[in-house]
mmCIF file of C-alpha atoms in Angstrom:
data_model
loop_
_atom_site.group_PDB
_atom_site.id
_atom_site.type_symbol
_atom_site.label_atom_id
_atom_site.label_comp_id
_atom_site.label_asym_id
_atom_site.label_seq_id
_atom_site.Cartn_x
_atom_site.Cartn_y
_atom_site.Cartn_z
ATOM 1 C CA MET A 30 51.361 20.242 49.026
ATOM 2 C CA VAL A 31 54.933 21.101 50.038
ATOM 3 C CA ASN A 32 57.930 18.793 50.122
ATOM 4 C CA TYR A 33 60.595 18.866 52.835
ATOM 5 C CA LEU A 34 62.427 21.680 51.023
ATOM 6 C CA SER A 35 59.288 23.866 51.174
ATOM 7 C CA THR A 36 59.011 23.715 47.410
ATOM 8 C CA PRO A 37 55.447 23.645 46.106
ATOM 9 C CA ILE A 38 54.582 20.435 44.300
ATOM 10 C CA ALA A 39 51.785 20.250 41.775
ATOM 11 C CA THR A 40 48.859 18.079 42.788
ATOM 12 C CA SER A 41 46.037 16.692 40.706
ATOM 13 C CA SER A 42 44.070 19.880 41.416
ATOM 14 C CA THR A 43 46.950 22.114 40.290
ATOM 15 C CA PRO A 44 48.197 20.748 36.976
ATOM 16 C CA SER A 45 51.742 21.592 36.024
ATOM 17 C CA MET A 46 54.120 20.710 33.241
ATOM 18 C CA ALA A 47 56.874 19.783 35.654
ATOM 19 C CA THR A 48 58.741 16.721 36.718
ATOM 20 C CA LYS A 49 60.577 15.907 39.938
ATOM 21 C CA VAL A 50 64.276 15.220 39.644
ATOM 22 C CA GLY A 51 66.691 14.206 42.371
ATOM 23 C CA LEU A 52 65.555 15.439 45.778
ATOM 24 C CA GLY A 53 62.041 16.198 44.642
ATOM 25 C CA VAL A 54 62.736 19.626 43.211
ATOM 26 C CA PRO A 55 60.232 20.184 40.422
ATOM 27 C CA LEU A 56 61.711 21.180 37.092
ATOM 28 C CA PRO A 57 59.685 22.269 34.087
ATOM 29 C CA LEU A 58 59.616 20.046 31.040
ATOM 30 C CA LEU A 59 62.217 21.759 28.919
ATOM 31 C CA ALA A 60 61.292 20.699 25.392
ATOM 32 C CA PRO A 61 58.190 18.499 25.362
ATOM 33 C CA ALA A 62 57.287 19.143 21.714
ATOM 34 C CA THR A 63 60.695 18.067 20.427
ATOM 35 C CA ALA A 64 60.803 15.168 22.880
ATOM 36 C CA THR A 65 57.415 13.983 21.598
ATOM 37 C CA TRP A 66 58.885 13.354 18.151
ATOM 38 C CA VAL A 67 62.031 11.558 19.300
ATOM 39 C CA ALA A 68 60.244 8.199 19.621
ATOM 40 C CA PRO A 69 58.716 8.128 16.096
ATOM 41 C CA PHE A 70 62.032 9.176 14.544
ATOM 42 C CA ALA A 71 63.940 6.593 16.595
ATOM 43 C CA LEU A 72 61.501 3.822 15.681
ATOM 44 C CA TYR A 73 61.734 4.643 11.978
ATOM 45 C CA TYR A 74 65.538 4.761 12.220
ATOM 46 C CA ILE A 75 65.519 1.312 13.837
ATOM 47 C CA PHE A 76 63.240 0.114 11.028
ATOM 48 C CA LEU A 77 65.738 1.429 8.446
ATOM 49 C CA GLN A 78 68.613 -0.299 10.253
ATOM 50 C CA ASN A 79 66.727 -3.582 10.361
ATOM 51 C CA ARG A 80 66.021 -3.319 6.641
ATOM 52 C CA ILE A 81 69.788 -3.255 6.078
ATOM 53 C CA VAL A 82 70.245 -6.289 8.326
ATOM 54 C CA TYR A 83 67.500 -8.118 6.425
ATOM 55 C CA HIS A 84 69.194 -7.482 3.061
ATOM 56 C CA ARG A 85 72.590 -8.454 4.483
ATOM 57 C CA LEU A 86 71.267 -11.760 5.818
ATOM 58 C CA THR A 87 69.211 -12.676 2.748
ATOM 59 C CA SER A 88 72.088 -11.885 0.369
ATOM 60 C CA LYS A 89 74.833 -13.162 2.694
ATOM 61 C CA THR A 90 76.664 -9.852 2.238
ATOM 62 C CA TYR A 91 78.130 -9.184 5.666
ATOM 63 C CA MET A 92 80.532 -6.356 4.758
ATOM 64 C CA GLY A 93 80.173 -3.427 2.419
ATOM 65 C CA ASP A 94 77.081 -1.651 1.236
ATOM 66 C CA LYS A 95 76.400 -3.438 -2.066
ATOM 67 C CA ILE A 96 75.257 -6.903 -3.019
ATOM 68 C CA ASP A 97 76.321 -6.544 -6.654
ATOM 69 C CA SER A 98 78.061 -3.389 -7.866
ATOM 70 C CA LYS A 99 76.629 -3.942 -11.371
ATOM 71 C CA GLU A 100 73.066 -3.405 -10.138
ATOM 72 C CA GLY A 101 73.598 0.281 -9.272
ATOM 73 C CA THR A 102 70.479 1.928 -7.843
ATOM 74 C CA SER A 103 68.491 -1.310 -8.004
ATOM 75 C CA ASP A 104 70.824 -2.962 -5.465
ATOM 76 C CA GLN A 105 68.547 -3.347 -2.443
ATOM 77 C CA LEU A 106 71.337 -3.321 0.133
ATOM 78 C CA TYR A 107 72.831 -0.156 -1.353
ATOM 79 C CA VAL A 108 69.440 1.581 -1.405
ATOM 80 C CA ALA A 109 68.725 0.507 2.185
ATOM 81 C CA SER A 110 72.168 1.714 3.320
ATOM 82 C CA ARG A 111 71.821 5.067 1.583
ATOM 83 C CA SER A 112 68.310 5.527 2.966
ATOM 84 C CA GLN A 113 69.513 4.948 6.517
ATOM 85 C CA MET A 114 72.601 7.136 6.095
ATOM 86 C CA ASN A 115 70.583 9.969 4.561
ATOM 87 C CA PHE A 116 68.150 9.811 7.474
ATOM 88 C CA ALA A 117 71.084 9.924 9.912
ATOM 89 C CA GLU A 118 72.568 12.931 8.093
ATOM 90 C CA ASN A 119 69.433 15.064 8.168
ATOM 91 C CA VAL A 120 67.172 14.224 11.104
ATOM 92 C CA PRO A 121 69.592 14.895 14.010
ATOM 93 C CA LEU A 122 70.393 18.358 12.641
ATOM 94 C CA VAL A 123 66.725 19.293 12.311
ATOM 95 C CA LEU A 124 65.959 17.901 15.777
ATOM 96 C CA ALA A 125 68.806 19.969 17.226
ATOM 97 C CA VAL A 126 67.500 23.136 15.552
ATOM 98 C CA ALA A 127 63.971 22.358 16.775
ATOM 99 C CA LEU A 128 65.314 21.849 20.291
ATOM 100 C CA LEU A 129 67.139 25.189 20.210
ATOM 101 C CA ALA A 130 64.030 26.932 18.917
ATOM 102 C CA GLU A 131 61.847 25.374 21.599
ATOM 103 C CA LEU A 132 64.295 26.214 24.378
ATOM 104 C CA ASN A 133 64.261 29.823 23.171
ATOM 105 C CA GLY A 134 60.501 30.148 23.358
ATOM 106 C CA ALA A 135 59.135 28.713 20.115
ATOM 107 C CA ARG A 136 55.441 27.927 20.052
ATOM 108 C CA ARG A 137 55.128 24.226 20.672
ATOM 109 C CA SER A 138 52.469 23.888 18.000
ATOM 110 C CA TYR A 139 54.952 25.193 15.397
ATOM 111 C CA ILE A 140 57.553 22.674 16.545
ATOM 112 C CA ASN A 141 54.990 19.864 16.381
ATOM 113 C CA TYR A 142 53.839 20.869 12.881
ATOM 114 C CA ALA A 143 57.420 21.145 11.624
ATOM 115 C CA LEU A 144 58.571 17.827 13.075
ATOM 116 C CA GLY A 145 55.394 16.075 11.935
ATOM 117 C CA ALA A 146 56.022 17.370 8.422
ATOM 118 C CA LEU A 147 59.671 16.316 8.656
ATOM 119 C CA PHE A 148 58.636 12.802 9.631
ATOM 120 C CA ALA A 149 56.266 12.603 6.654
ATOM 121 C CA PHE A 150 58.951 13.965 4.311
ATOM 122 C CA ARG A 151 61.584 11.488 5.531
ATOM 123 C CA VAL A 152 59.220 8.523 5.205
ATOM 124 C CA SER A 153 58.133 9.637 1.722
ATOM 125 C CA HIS A 154 61.778 10.132 0.711
ATOM 126 C CA VAL A 155 62.528 6.481 1.463
ATOM 127 C CA GLU A 156 59.279 4.579 1.002
ATOM 128 C CA LEU A 157 57.937 6.512 -2.002
ATOM 129 C CA GLY A 158 61.273 7.567 -3.459
ATOM 130 C CA MET A 159 64.350 5.487 -2.758
ATOM 131 C CA THR A 160 62.624 2.091 -2.823
ATOM 132 C CA LEU A 161 60.621 2.702 -6.021
ATOM 133 C CA ASN A 162 61.576 2.984 -9.704
ATOM 134 C CA GLU A 163 65.304 2.416 -9.166
ATOM 135 C CA SER A 164 65.427 5.143 -6.497
ATOM 136 C CA SER A 165 63.544 7.624 -8.698
ATOM 137 C CA GLY A 166 60.126 7.578 -7.062
ATOM 138 C CA VAL A 167 58.129 10.774 -6.707
ATOM 139 C CA GLY A 168 58.679 10.766 -2.945
ATOM 140 C CA ARG A 169 62.406 11.333 -3.287
ATOM 141 C CA PRO A 170 62.327 14.972 -4.444
ATOM 142 C CA ILE A 171 59.315 15.673 -2.223
ATOM 143 C CA GLY A 172 61.192 14.300 0.773
ATOM 144 C CA PHE A 173 64.416 16.091 -0.118
ATOM 145 C CA TYR A 174 62.934 19.531 -0.736
ATOM 146 C CA GLY A 175 60.478 19.135 2.137
ATOM 147 C CA THR A 176 63.322 18.350 4.525
ATOM 148 C CA GLN A 177 65.232 21.382 3.281
ATOM 149 C CA ALA A 178 62.141 23.564 3.767
ATOM 150 C CA VAL A 179 61.632 22.331 7.341
ATOM 151 C CA LEU A 180 65.307 22.930 8.171
ATOM 152 C CA LEU A 181 65.241 26.410 6.643
ATOM 153 C CA GLY A 182 61.943 27.268 8.324
ATOM 154 C CA LEU A 183 62.969 26.067 11.783
ATOM 155 C CA SER A 184 66.406 27.675 11.625
ATOM 156 C CA SER A 185 64.905 30.976 10.459
ATOM 157 C CA TYR A 186 62.319 30.802 13.228
ATOM 158 C CA ALA A 187 65.021 30.053 15.810
ATOM 159 C CA ALA A 188 67.018 33.064 14.579
ATOM 160 C CA TYR A 189 63.889 35.232 14.753
ATOM 161 C CA LEU A 190 63.281 34.152 18.354
ATOM 162 C CA ILE A 191 66.674 35.473 19.458
ATOM 163 C CA LYS A 192 66.705 38.614 17.315
ATOM 164 C CA ASP A 193 66.675 40.874 20.389
ATOM 165 C CA TYR A 194 69.939 39.341 21.553
ATOM 166 C CA TRP A 195 71.726 40.799 18.521
ATOM 167 C CA LEU A 196 69.965 44.156 18.393
#
């Protein structure tokens, strides 16, 4: 099948990883592996934000990040705020590195494994670390060091993919 610009369009018999944009010009999907993980990360981020709202409403603390400064790490609003902020500090950077790696030819399976692991590490950091034992749960160091490992691994892989540019 050909559109009015004489550009071949994939049909059901000729599968293609492309999408039509604008005037019907097919463009390849640029980063489908990274894009696959955007929804789970966004949903978990929304969950973390709503946890903060819940603690604000139940404690009637509408400003600030603590219900009672004497509670320290057992203050639920403070823990929820720090969990959300920590997620916001780390996940966008790793997603950006994954995107750069994928755009430079990374194997999509590697990107999927890395971002799947990152998701598990971030959830364990909060749900098995920050929210347990006065923010000292076993998931906290696992999530922290796991996130660092994913960031280091993806950034090293991205650098490896462009090594010929510098040589």
